[in-house]
Coordinates of C-alpha atoms (C1' of nucleotides) in Angstrom, one line a residue:
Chain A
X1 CA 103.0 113.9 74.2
X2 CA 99.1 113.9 74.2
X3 CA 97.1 115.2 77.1
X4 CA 96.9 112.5 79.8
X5 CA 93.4 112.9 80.3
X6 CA 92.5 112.4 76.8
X7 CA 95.2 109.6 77.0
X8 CA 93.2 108.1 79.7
X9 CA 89.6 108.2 78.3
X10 CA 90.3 106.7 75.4
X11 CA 91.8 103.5 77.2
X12 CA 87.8 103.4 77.4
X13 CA 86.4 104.7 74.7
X14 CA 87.6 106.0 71.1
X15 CA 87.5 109.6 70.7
X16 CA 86.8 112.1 67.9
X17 CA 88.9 114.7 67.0
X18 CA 86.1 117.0 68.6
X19 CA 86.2 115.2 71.4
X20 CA 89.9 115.9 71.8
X21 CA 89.7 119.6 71.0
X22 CA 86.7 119.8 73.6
X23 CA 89.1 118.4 76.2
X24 CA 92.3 120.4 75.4
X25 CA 89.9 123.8 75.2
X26 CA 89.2 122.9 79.0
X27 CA 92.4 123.1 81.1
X28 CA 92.5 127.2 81.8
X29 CA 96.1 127.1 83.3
X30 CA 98.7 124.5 84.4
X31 CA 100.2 125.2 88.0
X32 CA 103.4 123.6 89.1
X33 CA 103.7 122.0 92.5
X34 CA 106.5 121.6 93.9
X35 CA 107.9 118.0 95.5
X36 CA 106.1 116.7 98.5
X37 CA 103.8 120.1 98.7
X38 CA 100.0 119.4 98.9
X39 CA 98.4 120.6 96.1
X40 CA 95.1 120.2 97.7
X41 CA 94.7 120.3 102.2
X42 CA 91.9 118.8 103.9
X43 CA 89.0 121.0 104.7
X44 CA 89.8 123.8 102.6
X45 CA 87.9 125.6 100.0
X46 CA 88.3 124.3 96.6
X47 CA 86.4 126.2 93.6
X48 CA 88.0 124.2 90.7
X49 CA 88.7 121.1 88.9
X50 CA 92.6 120.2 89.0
X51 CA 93.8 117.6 86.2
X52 CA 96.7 115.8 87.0
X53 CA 98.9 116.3 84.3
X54 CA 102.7 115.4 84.8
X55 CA 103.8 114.1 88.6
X56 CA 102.6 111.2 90.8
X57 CA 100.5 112.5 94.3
X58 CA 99.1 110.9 97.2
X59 CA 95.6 111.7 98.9
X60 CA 96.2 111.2 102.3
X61 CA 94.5 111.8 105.9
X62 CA 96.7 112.6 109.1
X63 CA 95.3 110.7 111.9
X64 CA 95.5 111.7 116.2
X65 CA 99.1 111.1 117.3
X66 CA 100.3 112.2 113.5
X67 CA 99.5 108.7 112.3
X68 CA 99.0 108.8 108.6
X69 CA 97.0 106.6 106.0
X70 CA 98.0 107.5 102.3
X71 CA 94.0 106.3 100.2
X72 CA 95.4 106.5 96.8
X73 CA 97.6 107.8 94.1
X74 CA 97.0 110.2 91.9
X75 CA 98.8 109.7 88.5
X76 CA 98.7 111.6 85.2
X77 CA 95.3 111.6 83.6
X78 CA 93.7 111.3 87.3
X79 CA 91.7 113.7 88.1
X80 CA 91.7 115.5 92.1
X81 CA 89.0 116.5 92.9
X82 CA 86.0 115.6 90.6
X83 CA 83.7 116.1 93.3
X84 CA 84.0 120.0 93.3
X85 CA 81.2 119.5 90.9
X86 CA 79.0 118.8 94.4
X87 CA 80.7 120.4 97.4
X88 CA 83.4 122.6 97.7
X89 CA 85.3 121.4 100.4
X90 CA 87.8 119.0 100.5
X91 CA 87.8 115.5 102.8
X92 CA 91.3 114.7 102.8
X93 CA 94.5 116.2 101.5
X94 CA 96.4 115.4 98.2
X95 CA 100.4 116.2 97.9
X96 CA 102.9 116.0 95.5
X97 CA 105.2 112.7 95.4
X98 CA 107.0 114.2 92.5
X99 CA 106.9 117.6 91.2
X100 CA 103.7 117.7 89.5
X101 CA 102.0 119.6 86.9
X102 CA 98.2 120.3 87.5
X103 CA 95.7 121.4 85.1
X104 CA 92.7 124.0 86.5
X105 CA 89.7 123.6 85.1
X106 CA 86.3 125.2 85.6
X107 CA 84.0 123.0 86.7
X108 CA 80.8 125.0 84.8
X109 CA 82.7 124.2 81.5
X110 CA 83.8 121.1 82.7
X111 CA 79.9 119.8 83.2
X112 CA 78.8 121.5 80.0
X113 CA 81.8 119.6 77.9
X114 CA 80.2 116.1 79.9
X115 CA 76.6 116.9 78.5
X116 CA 77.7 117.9 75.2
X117 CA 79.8 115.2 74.4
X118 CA 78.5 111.7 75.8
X119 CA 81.9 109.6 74.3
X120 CA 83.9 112.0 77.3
X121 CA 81.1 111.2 80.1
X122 CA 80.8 107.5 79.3
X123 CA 84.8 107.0 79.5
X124 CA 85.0 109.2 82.3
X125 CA 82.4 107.0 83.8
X126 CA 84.1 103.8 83.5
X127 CA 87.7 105.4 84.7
X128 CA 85.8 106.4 87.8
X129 CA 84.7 102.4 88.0
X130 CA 87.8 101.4 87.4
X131 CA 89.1 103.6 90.2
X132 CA 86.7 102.7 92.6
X133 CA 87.4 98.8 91.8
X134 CA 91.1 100.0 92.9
X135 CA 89.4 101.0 96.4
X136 CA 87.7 98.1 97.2
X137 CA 91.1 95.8 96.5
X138 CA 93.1 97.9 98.7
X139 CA 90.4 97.5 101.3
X140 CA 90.6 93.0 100.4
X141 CA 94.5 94.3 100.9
X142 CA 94.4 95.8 104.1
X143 CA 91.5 93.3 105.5
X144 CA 92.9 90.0 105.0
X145 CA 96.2 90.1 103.0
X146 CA 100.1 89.9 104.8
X147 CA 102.4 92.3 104.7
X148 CA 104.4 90.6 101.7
X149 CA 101.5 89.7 100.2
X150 CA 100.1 94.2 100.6
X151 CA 103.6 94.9 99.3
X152 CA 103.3 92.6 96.2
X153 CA 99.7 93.3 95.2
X154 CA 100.7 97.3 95.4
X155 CA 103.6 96.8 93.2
X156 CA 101.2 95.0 90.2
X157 CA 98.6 97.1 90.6
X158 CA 101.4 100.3 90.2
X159 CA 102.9 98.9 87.2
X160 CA 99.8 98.3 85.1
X161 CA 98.0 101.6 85.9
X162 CA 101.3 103.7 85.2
X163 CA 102.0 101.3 82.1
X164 CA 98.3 102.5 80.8
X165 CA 99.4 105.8 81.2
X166 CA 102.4 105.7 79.3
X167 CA 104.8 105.7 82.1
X168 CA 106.3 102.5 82.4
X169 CA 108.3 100.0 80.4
X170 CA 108.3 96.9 79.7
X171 CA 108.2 95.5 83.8
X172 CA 110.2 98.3 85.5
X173 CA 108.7 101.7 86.6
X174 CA 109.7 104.8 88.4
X175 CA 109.1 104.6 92.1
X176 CA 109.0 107.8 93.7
X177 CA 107.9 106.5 97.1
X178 CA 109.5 106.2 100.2
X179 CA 109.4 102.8 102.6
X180 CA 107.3 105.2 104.7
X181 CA 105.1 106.3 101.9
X182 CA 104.8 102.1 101.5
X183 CA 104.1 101.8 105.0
X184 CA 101.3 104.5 105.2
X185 CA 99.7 103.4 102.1
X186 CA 99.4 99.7 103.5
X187 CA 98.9 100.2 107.3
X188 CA 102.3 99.0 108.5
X189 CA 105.5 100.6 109.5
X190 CA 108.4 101.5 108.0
X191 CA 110.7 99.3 109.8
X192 CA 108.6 96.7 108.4
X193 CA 108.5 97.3 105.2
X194 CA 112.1 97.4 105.1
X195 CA 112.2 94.5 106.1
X196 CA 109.7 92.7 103.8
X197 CA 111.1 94.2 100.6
X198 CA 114.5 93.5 101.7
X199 CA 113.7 89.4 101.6
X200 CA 111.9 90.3 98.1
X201 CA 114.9 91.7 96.7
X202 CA 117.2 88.3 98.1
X203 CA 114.4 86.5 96.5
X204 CA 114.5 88.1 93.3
X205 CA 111.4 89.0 93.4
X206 CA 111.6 92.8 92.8
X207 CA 114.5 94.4 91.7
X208 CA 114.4 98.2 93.2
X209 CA 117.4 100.1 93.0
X210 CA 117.4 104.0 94.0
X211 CA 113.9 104.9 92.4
X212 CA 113.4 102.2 89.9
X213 CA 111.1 99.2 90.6
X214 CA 111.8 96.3 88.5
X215 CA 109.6 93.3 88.3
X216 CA 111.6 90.6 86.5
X217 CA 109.1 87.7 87.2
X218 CA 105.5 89.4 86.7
X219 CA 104.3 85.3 87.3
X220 CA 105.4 85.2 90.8
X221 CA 104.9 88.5 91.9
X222 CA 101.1 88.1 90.8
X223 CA 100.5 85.0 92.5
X224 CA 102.5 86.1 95.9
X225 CA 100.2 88.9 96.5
X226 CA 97.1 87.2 94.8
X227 CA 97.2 89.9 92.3
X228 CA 93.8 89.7 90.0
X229 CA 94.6 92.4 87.2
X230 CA 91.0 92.1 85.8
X231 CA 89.7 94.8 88.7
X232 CA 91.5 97.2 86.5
X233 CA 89.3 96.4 83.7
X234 CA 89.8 99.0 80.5
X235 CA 93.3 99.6 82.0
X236 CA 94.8 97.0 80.6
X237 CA 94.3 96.1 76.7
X238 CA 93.1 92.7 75.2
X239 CA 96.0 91.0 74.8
X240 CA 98.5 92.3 77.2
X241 CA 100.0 89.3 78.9
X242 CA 99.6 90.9 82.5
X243 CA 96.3 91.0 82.4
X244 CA 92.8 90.4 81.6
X245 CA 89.2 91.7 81.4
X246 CA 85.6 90.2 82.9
X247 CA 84.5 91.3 79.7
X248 CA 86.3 88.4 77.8
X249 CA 85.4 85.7 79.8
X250 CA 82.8 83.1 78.6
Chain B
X1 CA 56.5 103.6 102.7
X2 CA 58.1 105.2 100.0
X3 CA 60.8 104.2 97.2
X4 CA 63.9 103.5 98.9
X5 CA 65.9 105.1 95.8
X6 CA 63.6 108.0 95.9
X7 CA 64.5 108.4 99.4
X8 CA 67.7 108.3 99.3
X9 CA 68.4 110.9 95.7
X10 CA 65.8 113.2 98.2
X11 CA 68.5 113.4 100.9
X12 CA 70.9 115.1 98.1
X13 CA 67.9 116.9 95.9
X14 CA 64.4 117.8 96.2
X15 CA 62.7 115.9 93.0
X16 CA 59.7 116.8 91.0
X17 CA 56.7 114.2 90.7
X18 CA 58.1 113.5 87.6
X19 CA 60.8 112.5 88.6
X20 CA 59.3 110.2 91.1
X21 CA 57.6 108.7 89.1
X22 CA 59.7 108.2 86.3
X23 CA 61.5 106.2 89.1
X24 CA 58.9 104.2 90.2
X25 CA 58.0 103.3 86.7
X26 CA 61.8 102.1 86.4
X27 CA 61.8 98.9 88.5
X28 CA 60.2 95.8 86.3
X29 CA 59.9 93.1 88.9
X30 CA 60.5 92.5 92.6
X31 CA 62.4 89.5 93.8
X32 CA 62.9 88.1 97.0
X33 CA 66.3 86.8 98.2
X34 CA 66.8 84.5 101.4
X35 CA 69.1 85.2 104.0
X36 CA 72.4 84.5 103.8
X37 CA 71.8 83.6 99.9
X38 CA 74.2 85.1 97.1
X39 CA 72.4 87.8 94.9
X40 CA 75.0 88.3 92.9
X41 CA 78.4 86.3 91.9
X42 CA 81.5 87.0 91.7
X43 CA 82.8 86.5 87.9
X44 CA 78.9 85.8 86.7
X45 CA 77.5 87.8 84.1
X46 CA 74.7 89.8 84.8
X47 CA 72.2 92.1 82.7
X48 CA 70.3 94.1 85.0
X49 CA 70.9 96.7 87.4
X50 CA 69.9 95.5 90.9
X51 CA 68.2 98.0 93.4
X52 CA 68.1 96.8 97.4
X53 CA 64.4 97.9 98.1
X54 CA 64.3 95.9 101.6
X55 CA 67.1 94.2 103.5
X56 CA 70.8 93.7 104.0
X57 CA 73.2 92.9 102.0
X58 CA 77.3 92.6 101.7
X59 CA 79.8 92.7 98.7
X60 CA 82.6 90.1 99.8
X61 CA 85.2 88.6 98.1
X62 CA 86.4 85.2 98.7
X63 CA 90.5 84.9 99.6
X64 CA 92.4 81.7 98.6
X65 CA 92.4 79.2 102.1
X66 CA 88.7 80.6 102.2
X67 CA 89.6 84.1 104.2
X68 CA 86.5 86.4 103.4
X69 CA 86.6 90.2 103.2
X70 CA 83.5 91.9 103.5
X71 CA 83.9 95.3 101.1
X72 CA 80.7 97.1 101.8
X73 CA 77.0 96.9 102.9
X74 CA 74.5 97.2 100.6
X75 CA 71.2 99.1 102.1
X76 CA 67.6 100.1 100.7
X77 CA 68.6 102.6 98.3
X78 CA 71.9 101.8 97.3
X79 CA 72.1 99.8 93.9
X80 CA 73.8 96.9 93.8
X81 CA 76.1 97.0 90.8
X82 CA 75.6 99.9 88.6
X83 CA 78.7 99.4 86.7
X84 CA 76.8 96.9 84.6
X85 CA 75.9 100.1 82.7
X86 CA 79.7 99.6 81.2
X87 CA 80.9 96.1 82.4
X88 CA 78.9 93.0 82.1
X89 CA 80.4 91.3 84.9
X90 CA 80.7 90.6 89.0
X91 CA 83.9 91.7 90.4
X92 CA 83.0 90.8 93.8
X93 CA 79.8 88.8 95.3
X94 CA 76.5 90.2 97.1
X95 CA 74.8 88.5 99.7
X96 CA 72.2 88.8 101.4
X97 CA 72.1 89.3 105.1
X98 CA 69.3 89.5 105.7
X99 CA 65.7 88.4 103.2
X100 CA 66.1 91.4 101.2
X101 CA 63.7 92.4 98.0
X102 CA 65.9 93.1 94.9
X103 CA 64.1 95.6 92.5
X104 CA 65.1 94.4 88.5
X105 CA 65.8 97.5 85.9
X106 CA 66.6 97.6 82.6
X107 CA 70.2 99.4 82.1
X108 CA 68.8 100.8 78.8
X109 CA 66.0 102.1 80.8
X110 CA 68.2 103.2 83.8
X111 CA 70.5 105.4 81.0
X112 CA 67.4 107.2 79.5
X113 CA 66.0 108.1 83.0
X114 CA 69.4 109.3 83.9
X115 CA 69.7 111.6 80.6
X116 CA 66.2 112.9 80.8
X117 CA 66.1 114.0 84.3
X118 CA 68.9 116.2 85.5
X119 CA 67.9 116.3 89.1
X120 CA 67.7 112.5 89.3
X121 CA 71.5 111.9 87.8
X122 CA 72.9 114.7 90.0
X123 CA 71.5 112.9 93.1
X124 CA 72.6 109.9 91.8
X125 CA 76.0 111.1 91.2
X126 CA 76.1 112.9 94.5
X127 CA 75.4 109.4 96.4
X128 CA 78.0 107.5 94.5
X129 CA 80.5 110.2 95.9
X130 CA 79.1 109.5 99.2
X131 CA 79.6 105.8 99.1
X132 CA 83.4 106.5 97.9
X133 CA 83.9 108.3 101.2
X134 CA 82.3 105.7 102.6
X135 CA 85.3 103.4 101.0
X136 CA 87.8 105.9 101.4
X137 CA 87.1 106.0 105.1
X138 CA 87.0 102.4 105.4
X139 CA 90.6 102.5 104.1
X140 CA 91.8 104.5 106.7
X141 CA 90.0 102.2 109.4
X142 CA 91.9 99.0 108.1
X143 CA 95.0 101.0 107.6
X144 CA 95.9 102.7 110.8
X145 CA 93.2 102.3 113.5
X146 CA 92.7 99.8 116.6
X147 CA 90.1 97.0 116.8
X148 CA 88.7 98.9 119.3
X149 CA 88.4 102.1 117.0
X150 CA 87.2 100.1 114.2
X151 CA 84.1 98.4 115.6
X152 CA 83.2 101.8 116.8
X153 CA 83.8 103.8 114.2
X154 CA 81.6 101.1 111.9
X155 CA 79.1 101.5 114.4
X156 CA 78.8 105.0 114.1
X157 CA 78.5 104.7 110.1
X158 CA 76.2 102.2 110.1
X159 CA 73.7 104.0 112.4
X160 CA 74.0 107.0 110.1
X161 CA 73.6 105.8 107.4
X162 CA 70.2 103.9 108.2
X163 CA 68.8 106.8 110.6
X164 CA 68.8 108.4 106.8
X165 CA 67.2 105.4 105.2
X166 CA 64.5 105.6 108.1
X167 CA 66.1 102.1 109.6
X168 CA 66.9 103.6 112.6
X169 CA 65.3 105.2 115.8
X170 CA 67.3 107.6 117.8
X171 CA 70.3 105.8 118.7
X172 CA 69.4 102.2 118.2
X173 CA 69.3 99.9 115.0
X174 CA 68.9 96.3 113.9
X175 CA 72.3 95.0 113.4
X176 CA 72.2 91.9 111.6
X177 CA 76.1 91.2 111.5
X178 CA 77.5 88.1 113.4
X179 CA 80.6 89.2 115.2
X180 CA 82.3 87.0 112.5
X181 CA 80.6 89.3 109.6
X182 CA 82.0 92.3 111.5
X183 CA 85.1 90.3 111.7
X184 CA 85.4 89.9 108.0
X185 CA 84.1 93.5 107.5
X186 CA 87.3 94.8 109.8
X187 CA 90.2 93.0 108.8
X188 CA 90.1 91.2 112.1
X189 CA 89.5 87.4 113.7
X190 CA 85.8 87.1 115.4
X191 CA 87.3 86.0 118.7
X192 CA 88.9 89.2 119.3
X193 CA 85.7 90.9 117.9
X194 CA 84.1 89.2 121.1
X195 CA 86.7 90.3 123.1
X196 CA 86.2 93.4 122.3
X197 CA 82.5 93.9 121.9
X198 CA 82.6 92.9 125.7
X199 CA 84.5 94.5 126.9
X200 CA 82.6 98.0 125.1
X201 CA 79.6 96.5 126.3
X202 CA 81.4 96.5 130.1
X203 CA 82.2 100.0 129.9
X204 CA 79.0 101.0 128.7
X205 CA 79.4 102.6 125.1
X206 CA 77.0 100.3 123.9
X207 CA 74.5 97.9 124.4
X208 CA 74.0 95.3 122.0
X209 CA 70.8 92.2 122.9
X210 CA 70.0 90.3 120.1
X211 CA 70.5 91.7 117.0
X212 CA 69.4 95.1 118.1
X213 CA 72.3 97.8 118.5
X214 CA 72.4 100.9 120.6
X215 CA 74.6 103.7 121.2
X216 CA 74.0 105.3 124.2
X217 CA 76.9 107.9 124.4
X218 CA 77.4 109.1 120.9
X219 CA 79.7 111.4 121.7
X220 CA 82.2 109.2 123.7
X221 CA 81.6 106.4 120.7
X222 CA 82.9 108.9 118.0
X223 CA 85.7 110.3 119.8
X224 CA 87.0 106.5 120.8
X225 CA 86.4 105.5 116.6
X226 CA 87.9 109.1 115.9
X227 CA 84.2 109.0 113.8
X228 CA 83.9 112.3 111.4
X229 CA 80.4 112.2 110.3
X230 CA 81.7 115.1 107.7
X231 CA 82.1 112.4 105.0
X232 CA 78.9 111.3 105.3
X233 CA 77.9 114.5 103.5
X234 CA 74.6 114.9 102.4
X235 CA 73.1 111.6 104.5
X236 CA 73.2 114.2 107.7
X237 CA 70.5 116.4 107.4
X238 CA 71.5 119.7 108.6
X239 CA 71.1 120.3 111.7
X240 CA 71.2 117.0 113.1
X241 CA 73.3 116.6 116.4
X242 CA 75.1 113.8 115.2
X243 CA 76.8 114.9 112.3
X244 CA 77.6 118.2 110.3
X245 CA 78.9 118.9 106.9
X246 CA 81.4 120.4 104.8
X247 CA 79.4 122.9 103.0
X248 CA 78.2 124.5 106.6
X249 CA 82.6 125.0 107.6
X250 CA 83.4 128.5 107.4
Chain C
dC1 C1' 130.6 120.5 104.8
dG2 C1' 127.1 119.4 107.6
dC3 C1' 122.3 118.6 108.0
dT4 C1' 118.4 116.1 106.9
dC5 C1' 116.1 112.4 105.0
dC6 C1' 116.0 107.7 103.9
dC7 C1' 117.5 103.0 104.4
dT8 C1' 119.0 99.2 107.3
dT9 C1' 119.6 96.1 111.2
dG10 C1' 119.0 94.4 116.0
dA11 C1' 116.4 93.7 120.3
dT12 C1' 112.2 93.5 122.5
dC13 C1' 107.2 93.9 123.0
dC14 C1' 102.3 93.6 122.2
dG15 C1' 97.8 93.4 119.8
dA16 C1' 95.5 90.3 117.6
dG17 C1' 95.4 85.5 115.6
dT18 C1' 95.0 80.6 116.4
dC19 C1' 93.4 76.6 118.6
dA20 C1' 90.3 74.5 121.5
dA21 C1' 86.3 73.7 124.2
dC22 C1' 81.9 74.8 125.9
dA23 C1' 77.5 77.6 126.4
dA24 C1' 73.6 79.8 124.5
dT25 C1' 70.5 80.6 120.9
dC26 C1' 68.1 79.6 116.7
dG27 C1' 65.7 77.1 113.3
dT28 C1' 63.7 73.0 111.8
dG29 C1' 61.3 68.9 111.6
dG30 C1' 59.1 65.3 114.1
Chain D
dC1 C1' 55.7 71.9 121.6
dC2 C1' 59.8 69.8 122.2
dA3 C1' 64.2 67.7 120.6
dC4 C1' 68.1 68.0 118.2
dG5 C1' 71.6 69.8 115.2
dA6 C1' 73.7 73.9 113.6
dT7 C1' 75.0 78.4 114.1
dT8 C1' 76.6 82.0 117.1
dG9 C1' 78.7 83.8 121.2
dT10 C1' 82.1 83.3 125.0
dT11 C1' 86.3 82.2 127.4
dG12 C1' 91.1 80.5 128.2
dA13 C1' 95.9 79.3 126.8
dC14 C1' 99.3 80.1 123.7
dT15 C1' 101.6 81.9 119.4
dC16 C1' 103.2 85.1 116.1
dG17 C1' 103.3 88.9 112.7
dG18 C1' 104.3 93.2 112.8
dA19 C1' 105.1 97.4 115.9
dT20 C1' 108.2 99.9 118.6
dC21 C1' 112.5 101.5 120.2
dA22 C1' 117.2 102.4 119.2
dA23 C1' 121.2 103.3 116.6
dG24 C1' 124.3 103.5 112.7
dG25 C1' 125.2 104.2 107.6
dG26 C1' 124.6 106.3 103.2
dA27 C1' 123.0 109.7 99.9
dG28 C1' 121.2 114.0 98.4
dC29 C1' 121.2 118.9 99.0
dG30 C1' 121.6 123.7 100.5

DNA sequence: CGCTCCCTTGATCCGAGTCAACAATCGTGG
DNA sequence: CCACGATTGTTGACTCGGATCAAGGGAGCG
């Protein structure tokens, strides 16, 4: 299996052979992580780039009262903590879902690859766009959508971004959250959530049996949870029937 | 009064004259935009990179049954869609709030500054992580925090963020927001806003006339929005009683 | 085997939304 | 400079989506 990062880049850009050898030369070491660990706690001291490789994780804050608000996920060619290359100190916290695999880079080399090799920094560019375009629809999510609506948009936006990466099939994924890890990601409660996905299964909807998310009718499920894949621009290739880009649009 | 943009890549890195002025030289043509007008489209192709030299403005989104969310603000300094570097299109709209002046540049242009002048793209990068956090943090307002805590904790951001755009005296600012903009911004209906902007307004943590916003307890308004002016890194100078930063943690 | 998560369901409650009406303010044109 | 219409702010009455509290069942794991 290639590196995921390399994986990733070229989702946005073609890369030479170079290119790819620059990008395997990086990764010094891969730690393991162990299931629902952090890899990465809030406010600590961090002196290196970490590459996720192999795992799914969540960045998450803890709130007063223990209340918690998962930000994002972290998925194989995702990188941690790109902005070690500015401050050394992390904002929030980032733990395993699944046991993980993360690369350690230096972040000296890691610059020095970015100026050398302008294919790497203009992909990497556009996956950070791409990833902050995920941001601002979980914030249209949280602001103004329902909780079916939160639950439906999350599973499209999962099952193209882990697709992209190699790691789903067809319209069924592996799901290695909890209702609770639903609940914090989309500001409601467990109980809730239970409840919501519970009337999506009767529905048929979702099909979602032990860890395995199924999406049998991608149609619906976009247009419950108003579901625009073109945010996740470069993610998803010309031509996929889930999905579209700005970039072909008269 | 100085550049905006220069202003704002000073609060992360001294600059050279050179790097001023390659700056100044950047931005082709002013325009003027009228309040409340759209700058920018969602779905409309643009060439240009936008800078907000003077004014307000929002990235929204509009909902099916017309429900708005208001992403972000856009403030002098901040540049409005730098994406178009990669993508050629809107994924969200701008507009303003209020007359702002909208400084044109060439992308072309942009790039070359950017690869010629080190200090200039490391400030630049440095913001963009800084309006992430920004995002991020909104994330975990919408998610898991009161009405109450959000229109204080926005408060607090906002008066940051223009005390280090020079938009704000001590502990007061020009709030151009109707309650139903903070509304939209908060995930929440502009009657309750009311309700609960008097009823802060009864127990003194602020004082809002017009459109002129002030804070007079800091403290007491950052503890009730649970406000961590941490991830505002780099707009806090050091020293500055109302925030810190990471890099100053033990 | 027993403990600990995780899922599920029921009963009840509450923060915020909705609907409605009116007051205050602003902007604009006469 | 004033009149008028259109936003914006304010308040009340009522509703509702989702939270909270509680308790039982199932599955994985040490």
């Amino acid at each position: 299996m290639a590196d995921p990062l390399v994986a990733r880049l070229e989702l946005f850009e073609p890369l030479s052979s170079e290119d790819r050898d620059a990008l395997a030369a990086l990764t010094e070491r891969g730690i393991p992580c162990g299931k629902r660990k952090d890899i990465l706690r809030e406010g600590n001291p961090v002196g290196s780039l970490y590459l996720m490789r192999k795992g799914w994780a969540c960045r998450y804050t803890i709130l007063p009262e223990g209340r918690r608000q998962i930000i994002s996920f972290v998925i194989p060619g995702d990188l941690c903590n790109d902005h070690v290359l500015l401050f050394h100190h992390m904002e929030h916290s980032i733990a395993a879902l699944t046991p993980c695999e993360v690369g350690v880079v230096s972040p000296h080399r890691f610059l020095e690859v970015l100026n050398t090799h302008p294919r790497i920094s203009r992909a990497l560019y556009w996956s950070n766009l791409v990833m902050e375009a995920v941001l601002r629809e979980r914030i249209i999510t949280l602001g103004r959508r329902s909780a079916t609506q939160r639950i439906a948009h999350l599973f499209c936006e999962l099952l193209l971004r882990l697709r992209a990466a190699g790691l789903a099939h067809d319209h069924s994924f592996d799901l290695p959250l909890t209702q609770h890890d639903i609940a914090d990601t989309l500001g409601l409660n467990h109980v809730h959530v239970n409840r919501v996905i519970t009337t999506m299964r009767k529905l048929g909807l979702i099909k979602l049996k032990g860890h395995v998310l199924e999406i049998p009718n991608w149609d619906d499920l976009t247009a419950l949870g108003e579901f625009d894949p073109r945010h996740l621009n470069g993610f998803v290739r010309p031509g996929d029937p889930t999905g579209g880009s700005w970039e072909r649009q008269p």
